[in-house]
mmCIF file of C-alpha atoms in Angstrom:
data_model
loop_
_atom_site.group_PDB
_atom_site.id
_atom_site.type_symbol
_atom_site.label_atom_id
_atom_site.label_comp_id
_atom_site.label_asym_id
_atom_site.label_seq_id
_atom_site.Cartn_x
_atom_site.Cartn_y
_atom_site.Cartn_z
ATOM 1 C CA UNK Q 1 21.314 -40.194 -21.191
ATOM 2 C CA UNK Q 2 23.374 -38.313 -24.098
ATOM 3 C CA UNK Q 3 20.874 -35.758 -25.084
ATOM 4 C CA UNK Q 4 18.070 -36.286 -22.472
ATOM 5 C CA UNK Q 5 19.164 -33.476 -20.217
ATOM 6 C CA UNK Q 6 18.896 -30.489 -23.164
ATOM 7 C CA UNK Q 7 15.350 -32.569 -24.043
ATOM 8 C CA UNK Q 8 14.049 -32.271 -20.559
ATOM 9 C CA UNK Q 9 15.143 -28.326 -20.557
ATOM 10 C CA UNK Q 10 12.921 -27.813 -24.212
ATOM 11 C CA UNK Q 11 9.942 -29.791 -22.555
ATOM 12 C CA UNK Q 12 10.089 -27.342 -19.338
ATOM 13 C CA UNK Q 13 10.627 -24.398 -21.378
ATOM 14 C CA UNK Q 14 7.451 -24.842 -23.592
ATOM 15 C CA UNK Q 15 5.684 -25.127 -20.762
ATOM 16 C CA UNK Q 16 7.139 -22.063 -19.587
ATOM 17 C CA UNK Q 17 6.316 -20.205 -22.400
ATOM 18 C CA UNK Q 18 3.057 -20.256 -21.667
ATOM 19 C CA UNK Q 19 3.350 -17.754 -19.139
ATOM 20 C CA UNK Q 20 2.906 -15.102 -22.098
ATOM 21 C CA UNK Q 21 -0.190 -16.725 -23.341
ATOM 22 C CA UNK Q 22 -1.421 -16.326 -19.750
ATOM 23 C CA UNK Q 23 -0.102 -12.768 -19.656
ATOM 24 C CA UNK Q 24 -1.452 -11.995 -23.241
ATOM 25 C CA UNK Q 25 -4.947 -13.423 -22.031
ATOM 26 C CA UNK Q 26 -5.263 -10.891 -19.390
ATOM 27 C CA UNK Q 27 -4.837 -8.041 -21.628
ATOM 28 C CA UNK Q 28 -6.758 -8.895 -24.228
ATOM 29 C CA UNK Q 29 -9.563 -9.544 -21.733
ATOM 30 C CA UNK Q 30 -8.849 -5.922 -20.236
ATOM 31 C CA UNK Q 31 -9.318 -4.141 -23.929
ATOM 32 C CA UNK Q 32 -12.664 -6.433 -24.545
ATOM 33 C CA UNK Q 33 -13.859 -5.843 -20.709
ATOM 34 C CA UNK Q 34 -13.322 -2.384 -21.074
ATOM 35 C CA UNK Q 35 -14.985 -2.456 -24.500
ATOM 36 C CA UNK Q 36 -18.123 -3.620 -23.268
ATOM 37 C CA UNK Q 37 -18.341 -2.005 -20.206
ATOM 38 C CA UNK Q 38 -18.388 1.303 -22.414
ATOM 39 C CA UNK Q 39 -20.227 0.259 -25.026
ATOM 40 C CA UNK Q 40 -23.621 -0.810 -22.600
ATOM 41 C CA UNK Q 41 -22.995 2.244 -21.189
ATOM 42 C CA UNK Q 42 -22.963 4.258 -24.593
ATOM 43 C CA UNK Q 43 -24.548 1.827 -27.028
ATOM 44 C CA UNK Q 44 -24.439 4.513 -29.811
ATOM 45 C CA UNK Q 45 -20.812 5.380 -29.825
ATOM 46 C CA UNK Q 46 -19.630 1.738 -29.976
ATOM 47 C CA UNK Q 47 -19.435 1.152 -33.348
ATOM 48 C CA UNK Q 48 -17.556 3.713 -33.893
ATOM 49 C CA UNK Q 49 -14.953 2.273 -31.503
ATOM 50 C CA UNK Q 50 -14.772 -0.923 -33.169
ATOM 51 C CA UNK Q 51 -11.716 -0.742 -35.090
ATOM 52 C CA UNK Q 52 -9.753 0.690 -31.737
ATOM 53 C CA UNK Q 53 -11.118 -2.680 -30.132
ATOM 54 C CA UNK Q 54 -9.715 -4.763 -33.029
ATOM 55 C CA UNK Q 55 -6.348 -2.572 -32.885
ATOM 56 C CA UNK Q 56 -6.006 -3.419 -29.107
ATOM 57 C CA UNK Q 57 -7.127 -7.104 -28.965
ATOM 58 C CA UNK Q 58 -4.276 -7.011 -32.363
ATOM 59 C CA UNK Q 59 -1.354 -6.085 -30.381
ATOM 60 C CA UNK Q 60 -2.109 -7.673 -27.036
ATOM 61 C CA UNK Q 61 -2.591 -10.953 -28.337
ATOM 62 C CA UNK Q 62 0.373 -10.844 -31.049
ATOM 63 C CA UNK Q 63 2.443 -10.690 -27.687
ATOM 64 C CA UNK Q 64 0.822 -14.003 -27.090
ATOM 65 C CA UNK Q 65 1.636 -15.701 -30.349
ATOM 66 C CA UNK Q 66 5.223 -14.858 -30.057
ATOM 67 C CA UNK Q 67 4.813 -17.019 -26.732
ATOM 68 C CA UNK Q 68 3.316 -19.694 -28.617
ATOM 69 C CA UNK Q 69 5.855 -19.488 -31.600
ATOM 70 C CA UNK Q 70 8.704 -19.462 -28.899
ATOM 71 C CA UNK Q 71 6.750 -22.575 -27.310
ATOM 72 C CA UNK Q 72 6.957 -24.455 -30.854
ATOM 73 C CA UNK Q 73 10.371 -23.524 -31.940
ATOM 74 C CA UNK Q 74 11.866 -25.071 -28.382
ATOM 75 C CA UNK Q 75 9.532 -28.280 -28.980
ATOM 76 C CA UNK Q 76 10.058 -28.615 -32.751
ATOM 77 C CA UNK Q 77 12.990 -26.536 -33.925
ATOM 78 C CA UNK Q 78 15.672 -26.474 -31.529
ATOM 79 C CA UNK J 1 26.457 -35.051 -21.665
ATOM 80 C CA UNK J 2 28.766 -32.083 -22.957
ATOM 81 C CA UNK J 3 27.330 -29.580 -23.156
ATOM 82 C CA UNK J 4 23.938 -30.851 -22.494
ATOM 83 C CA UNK J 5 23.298 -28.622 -19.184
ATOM 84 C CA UNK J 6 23.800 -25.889 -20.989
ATOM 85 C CA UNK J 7 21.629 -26.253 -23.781
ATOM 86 C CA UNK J 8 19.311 -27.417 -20.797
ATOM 87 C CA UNK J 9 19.486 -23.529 -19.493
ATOM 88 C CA UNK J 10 19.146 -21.861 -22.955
ATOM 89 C CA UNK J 11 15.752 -23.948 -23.102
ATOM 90 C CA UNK J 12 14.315 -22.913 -20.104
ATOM 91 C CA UNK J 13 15.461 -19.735 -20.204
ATOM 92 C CA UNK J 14 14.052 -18.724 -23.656
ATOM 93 C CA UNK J 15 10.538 -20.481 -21.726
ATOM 94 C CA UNK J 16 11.005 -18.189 -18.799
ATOM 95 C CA UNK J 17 11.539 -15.444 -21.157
ATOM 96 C CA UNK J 18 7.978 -15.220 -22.155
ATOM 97 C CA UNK J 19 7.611 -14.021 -18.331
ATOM 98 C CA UNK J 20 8.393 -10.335 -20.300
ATOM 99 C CA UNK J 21 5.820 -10.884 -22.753
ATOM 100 C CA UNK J 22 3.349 -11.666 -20.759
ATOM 101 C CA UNK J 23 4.095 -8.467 -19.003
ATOM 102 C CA UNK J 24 3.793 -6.298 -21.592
ATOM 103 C CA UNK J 25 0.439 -8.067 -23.084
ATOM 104 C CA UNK J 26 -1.394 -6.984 -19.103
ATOM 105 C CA UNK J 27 0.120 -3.374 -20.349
ATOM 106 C CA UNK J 28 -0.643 -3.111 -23.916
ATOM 107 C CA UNK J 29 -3.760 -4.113 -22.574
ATOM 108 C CA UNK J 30 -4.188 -1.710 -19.646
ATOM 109 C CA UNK J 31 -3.617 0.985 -22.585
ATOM 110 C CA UNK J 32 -6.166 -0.062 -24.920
ATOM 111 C CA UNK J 33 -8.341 -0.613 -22.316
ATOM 112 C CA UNK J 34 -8.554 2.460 -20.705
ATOM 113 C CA UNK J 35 -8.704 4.001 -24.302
ATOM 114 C CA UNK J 36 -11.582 2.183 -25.110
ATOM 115 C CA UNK J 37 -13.221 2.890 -21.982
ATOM 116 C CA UNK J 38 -12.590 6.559 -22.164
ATOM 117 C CA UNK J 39 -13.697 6.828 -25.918
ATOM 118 C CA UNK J 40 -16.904 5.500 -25.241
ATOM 119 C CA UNK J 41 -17.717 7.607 -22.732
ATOM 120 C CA UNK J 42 -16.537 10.910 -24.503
ATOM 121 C CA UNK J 43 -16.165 9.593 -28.095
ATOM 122 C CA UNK J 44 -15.833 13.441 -29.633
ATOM 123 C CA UNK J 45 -11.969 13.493 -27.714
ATOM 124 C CA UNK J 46 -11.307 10.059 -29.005
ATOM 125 C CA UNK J 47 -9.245 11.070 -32.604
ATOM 126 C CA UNK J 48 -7.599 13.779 -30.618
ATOM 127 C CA UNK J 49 -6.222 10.947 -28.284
ATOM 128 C CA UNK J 50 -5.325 8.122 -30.800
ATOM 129 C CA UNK J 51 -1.336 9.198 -31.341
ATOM 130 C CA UNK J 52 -0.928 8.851 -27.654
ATOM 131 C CA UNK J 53 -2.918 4.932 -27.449
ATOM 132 C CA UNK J 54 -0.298 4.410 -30.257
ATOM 133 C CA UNK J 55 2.584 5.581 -28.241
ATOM 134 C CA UNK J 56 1.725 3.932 -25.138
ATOM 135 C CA UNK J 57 1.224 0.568 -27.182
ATOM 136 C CA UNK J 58 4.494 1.131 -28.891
ATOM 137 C CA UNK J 59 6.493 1.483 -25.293
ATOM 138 C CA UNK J 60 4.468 -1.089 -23.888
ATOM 139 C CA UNK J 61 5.222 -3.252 -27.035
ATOM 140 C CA UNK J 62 9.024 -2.895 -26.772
ATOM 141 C CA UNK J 63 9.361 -4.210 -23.733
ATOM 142 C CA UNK J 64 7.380 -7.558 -25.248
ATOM 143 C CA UNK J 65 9.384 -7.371 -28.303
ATOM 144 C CA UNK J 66 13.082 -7.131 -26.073
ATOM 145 C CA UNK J 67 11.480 -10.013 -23.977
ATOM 146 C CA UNK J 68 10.989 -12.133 -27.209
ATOM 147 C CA UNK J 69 14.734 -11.122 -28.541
ATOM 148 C CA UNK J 70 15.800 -12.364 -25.374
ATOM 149 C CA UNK J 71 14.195 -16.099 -26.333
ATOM 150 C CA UNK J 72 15.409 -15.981 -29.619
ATOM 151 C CA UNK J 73 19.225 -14.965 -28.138
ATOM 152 C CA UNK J 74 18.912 -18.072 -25.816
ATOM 153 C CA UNK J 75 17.966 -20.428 -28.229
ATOM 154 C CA UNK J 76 20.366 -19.714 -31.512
ATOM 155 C CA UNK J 77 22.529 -17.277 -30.694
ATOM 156 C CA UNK J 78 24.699 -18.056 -26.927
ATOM 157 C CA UNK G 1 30.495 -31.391 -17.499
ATOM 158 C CA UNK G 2 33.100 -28.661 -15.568
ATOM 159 C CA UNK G 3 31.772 -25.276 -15.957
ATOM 160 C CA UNK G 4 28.984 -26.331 -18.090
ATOM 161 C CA UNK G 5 26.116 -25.923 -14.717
ATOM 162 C CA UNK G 6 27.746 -22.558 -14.752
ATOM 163 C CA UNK G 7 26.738 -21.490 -18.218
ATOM 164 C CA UNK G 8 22.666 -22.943 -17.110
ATOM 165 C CA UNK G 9 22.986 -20.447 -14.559
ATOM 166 C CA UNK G 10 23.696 -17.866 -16.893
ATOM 167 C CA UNK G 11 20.683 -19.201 -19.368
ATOM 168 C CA UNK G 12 18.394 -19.516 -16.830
ATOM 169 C CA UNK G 13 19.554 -16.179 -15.354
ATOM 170 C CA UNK G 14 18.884 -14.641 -18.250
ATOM 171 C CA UNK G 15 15.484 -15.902 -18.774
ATOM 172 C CA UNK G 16 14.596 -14.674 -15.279
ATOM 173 C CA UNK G 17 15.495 -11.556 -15.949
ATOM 174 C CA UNK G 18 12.598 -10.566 -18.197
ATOM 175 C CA UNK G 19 10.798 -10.674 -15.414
ATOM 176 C CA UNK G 20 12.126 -7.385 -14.950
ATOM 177 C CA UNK G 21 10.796 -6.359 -18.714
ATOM 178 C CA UNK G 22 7.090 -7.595 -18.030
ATOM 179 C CA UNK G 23 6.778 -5.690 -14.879
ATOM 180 C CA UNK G 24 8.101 -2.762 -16.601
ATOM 181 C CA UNK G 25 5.711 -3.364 -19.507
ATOM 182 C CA UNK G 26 2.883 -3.253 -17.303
ATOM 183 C CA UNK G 27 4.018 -0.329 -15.051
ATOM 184 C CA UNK G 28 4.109 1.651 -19.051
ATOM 185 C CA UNK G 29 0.447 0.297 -19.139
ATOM 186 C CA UNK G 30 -1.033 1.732 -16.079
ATOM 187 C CA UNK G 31 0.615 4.661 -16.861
ATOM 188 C CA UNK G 32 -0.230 5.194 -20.713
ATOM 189 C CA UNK G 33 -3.821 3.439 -19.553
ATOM 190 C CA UNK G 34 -4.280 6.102 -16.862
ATOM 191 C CA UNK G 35 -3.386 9.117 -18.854
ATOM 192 C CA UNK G 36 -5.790 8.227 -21.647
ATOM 193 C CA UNK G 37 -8.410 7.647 -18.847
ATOM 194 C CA UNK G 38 -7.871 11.317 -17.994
ATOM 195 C CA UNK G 39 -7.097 12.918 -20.999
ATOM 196 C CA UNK G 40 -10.322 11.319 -22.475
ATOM 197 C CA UNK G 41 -12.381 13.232 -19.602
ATOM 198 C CA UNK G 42 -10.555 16.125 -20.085
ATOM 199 C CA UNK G 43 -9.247 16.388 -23.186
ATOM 200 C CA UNK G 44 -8.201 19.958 -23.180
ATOM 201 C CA UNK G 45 -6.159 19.892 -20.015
ATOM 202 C CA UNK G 46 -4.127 16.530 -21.920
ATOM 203 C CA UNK G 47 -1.593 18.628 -23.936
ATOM 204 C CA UNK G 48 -0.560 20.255 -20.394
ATOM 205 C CA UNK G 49 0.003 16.463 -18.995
ATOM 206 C CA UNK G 50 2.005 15.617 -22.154
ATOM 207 C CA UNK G 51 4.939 16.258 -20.391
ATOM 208 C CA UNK G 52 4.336 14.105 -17.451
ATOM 209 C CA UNK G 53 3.489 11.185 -19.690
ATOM 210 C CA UNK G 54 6.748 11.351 -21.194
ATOM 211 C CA UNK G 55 8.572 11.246 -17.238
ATOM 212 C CA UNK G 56 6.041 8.331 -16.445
ATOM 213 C CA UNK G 57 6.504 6.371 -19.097
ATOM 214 C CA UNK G 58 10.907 7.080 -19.138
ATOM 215 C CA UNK G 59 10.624 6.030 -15.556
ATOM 216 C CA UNK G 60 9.003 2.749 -15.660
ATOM 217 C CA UNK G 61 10.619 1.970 -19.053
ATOM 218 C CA UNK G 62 14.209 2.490 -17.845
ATOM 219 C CA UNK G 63 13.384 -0.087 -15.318
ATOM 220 C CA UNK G 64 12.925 -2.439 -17.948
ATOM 221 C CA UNK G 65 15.825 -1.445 -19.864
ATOM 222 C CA UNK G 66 18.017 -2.382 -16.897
ATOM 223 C CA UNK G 67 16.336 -5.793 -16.723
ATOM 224 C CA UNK G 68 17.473 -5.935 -20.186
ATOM 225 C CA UNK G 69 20.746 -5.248 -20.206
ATOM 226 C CA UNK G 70 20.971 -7.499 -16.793
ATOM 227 C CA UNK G 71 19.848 -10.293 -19.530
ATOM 228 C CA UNK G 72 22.384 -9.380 -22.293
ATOM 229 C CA UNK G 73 25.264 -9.346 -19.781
ATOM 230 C CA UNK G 74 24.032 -12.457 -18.737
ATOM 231 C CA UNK G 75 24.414 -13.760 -21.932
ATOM 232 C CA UNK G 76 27.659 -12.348 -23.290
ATOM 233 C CA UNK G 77 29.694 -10.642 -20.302
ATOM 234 C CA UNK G 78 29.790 -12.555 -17.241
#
């Protein structure tokens, strides 16, 4: 059993970190929802919004990647 | 087993510590959303407006960023 | 083993705690998002609301500071 206990805590918490993926998901689905919602209703100002849509989806989902990296350091590196 | 409970909690917690950055993704993304949505409907204001989507994604950010120090703390640092 | 479920507590404690940090993070959100909304509409009534922002923002992030430092003493006081 030496060593199973701090195995079984690595196991839950990469599961747990998941929960930022989840969280990540939502917001990057709020800056593409809102995206599109204002670009039917204004068709010609959209591409000029482009790069703000990039810049958003960029940050939001970089908060999910550090989820994912903290997910695969606790299964592989720690 | 020394020892091993304890690692056990620095495992989970660093998983449950994504919790914070999935909390700040929903904001970032409430920020860039509503930007988004607002430059397309008025898209002349939009440059006037992009220091304060960058300020509100930098606060929002923090809190992601003190949520993934937090992980990193548990996991090879206490 | 003796004091060892003690230190989980701590771990797992502190993990918890940035549960504190993501509601804070999206609290910032709603209220960066929300701003932009308005200023976007009304861009010439934003510098006026500047001020507010700031208090809005201070407010919700302080929260999250707090969760914070509940984490950190977590970690290293207690």
């Amino acid at each position: 059993m030496e060593g199973d206990i701090a195995e079984m805590g690595k196991f839950i918490g990469a599961g747990l970190a998941t929960i930022g993926l989840g969280g990540a998901g939502i917001g990057v689905g709020h800056v593409a929802g809102n995206f599109l919602a204002g670009a039917l209703r204004n068709p010609s100002a959209a591409p000029g919004q482009m790069a703000t849509l990039f810049v958003g989806i960029a940050f939001a989902e970089a908060l999910g990647i550090f989820s994912f990296l903290i997910a695969l350091l606790l299964m592989f590196a720690v």
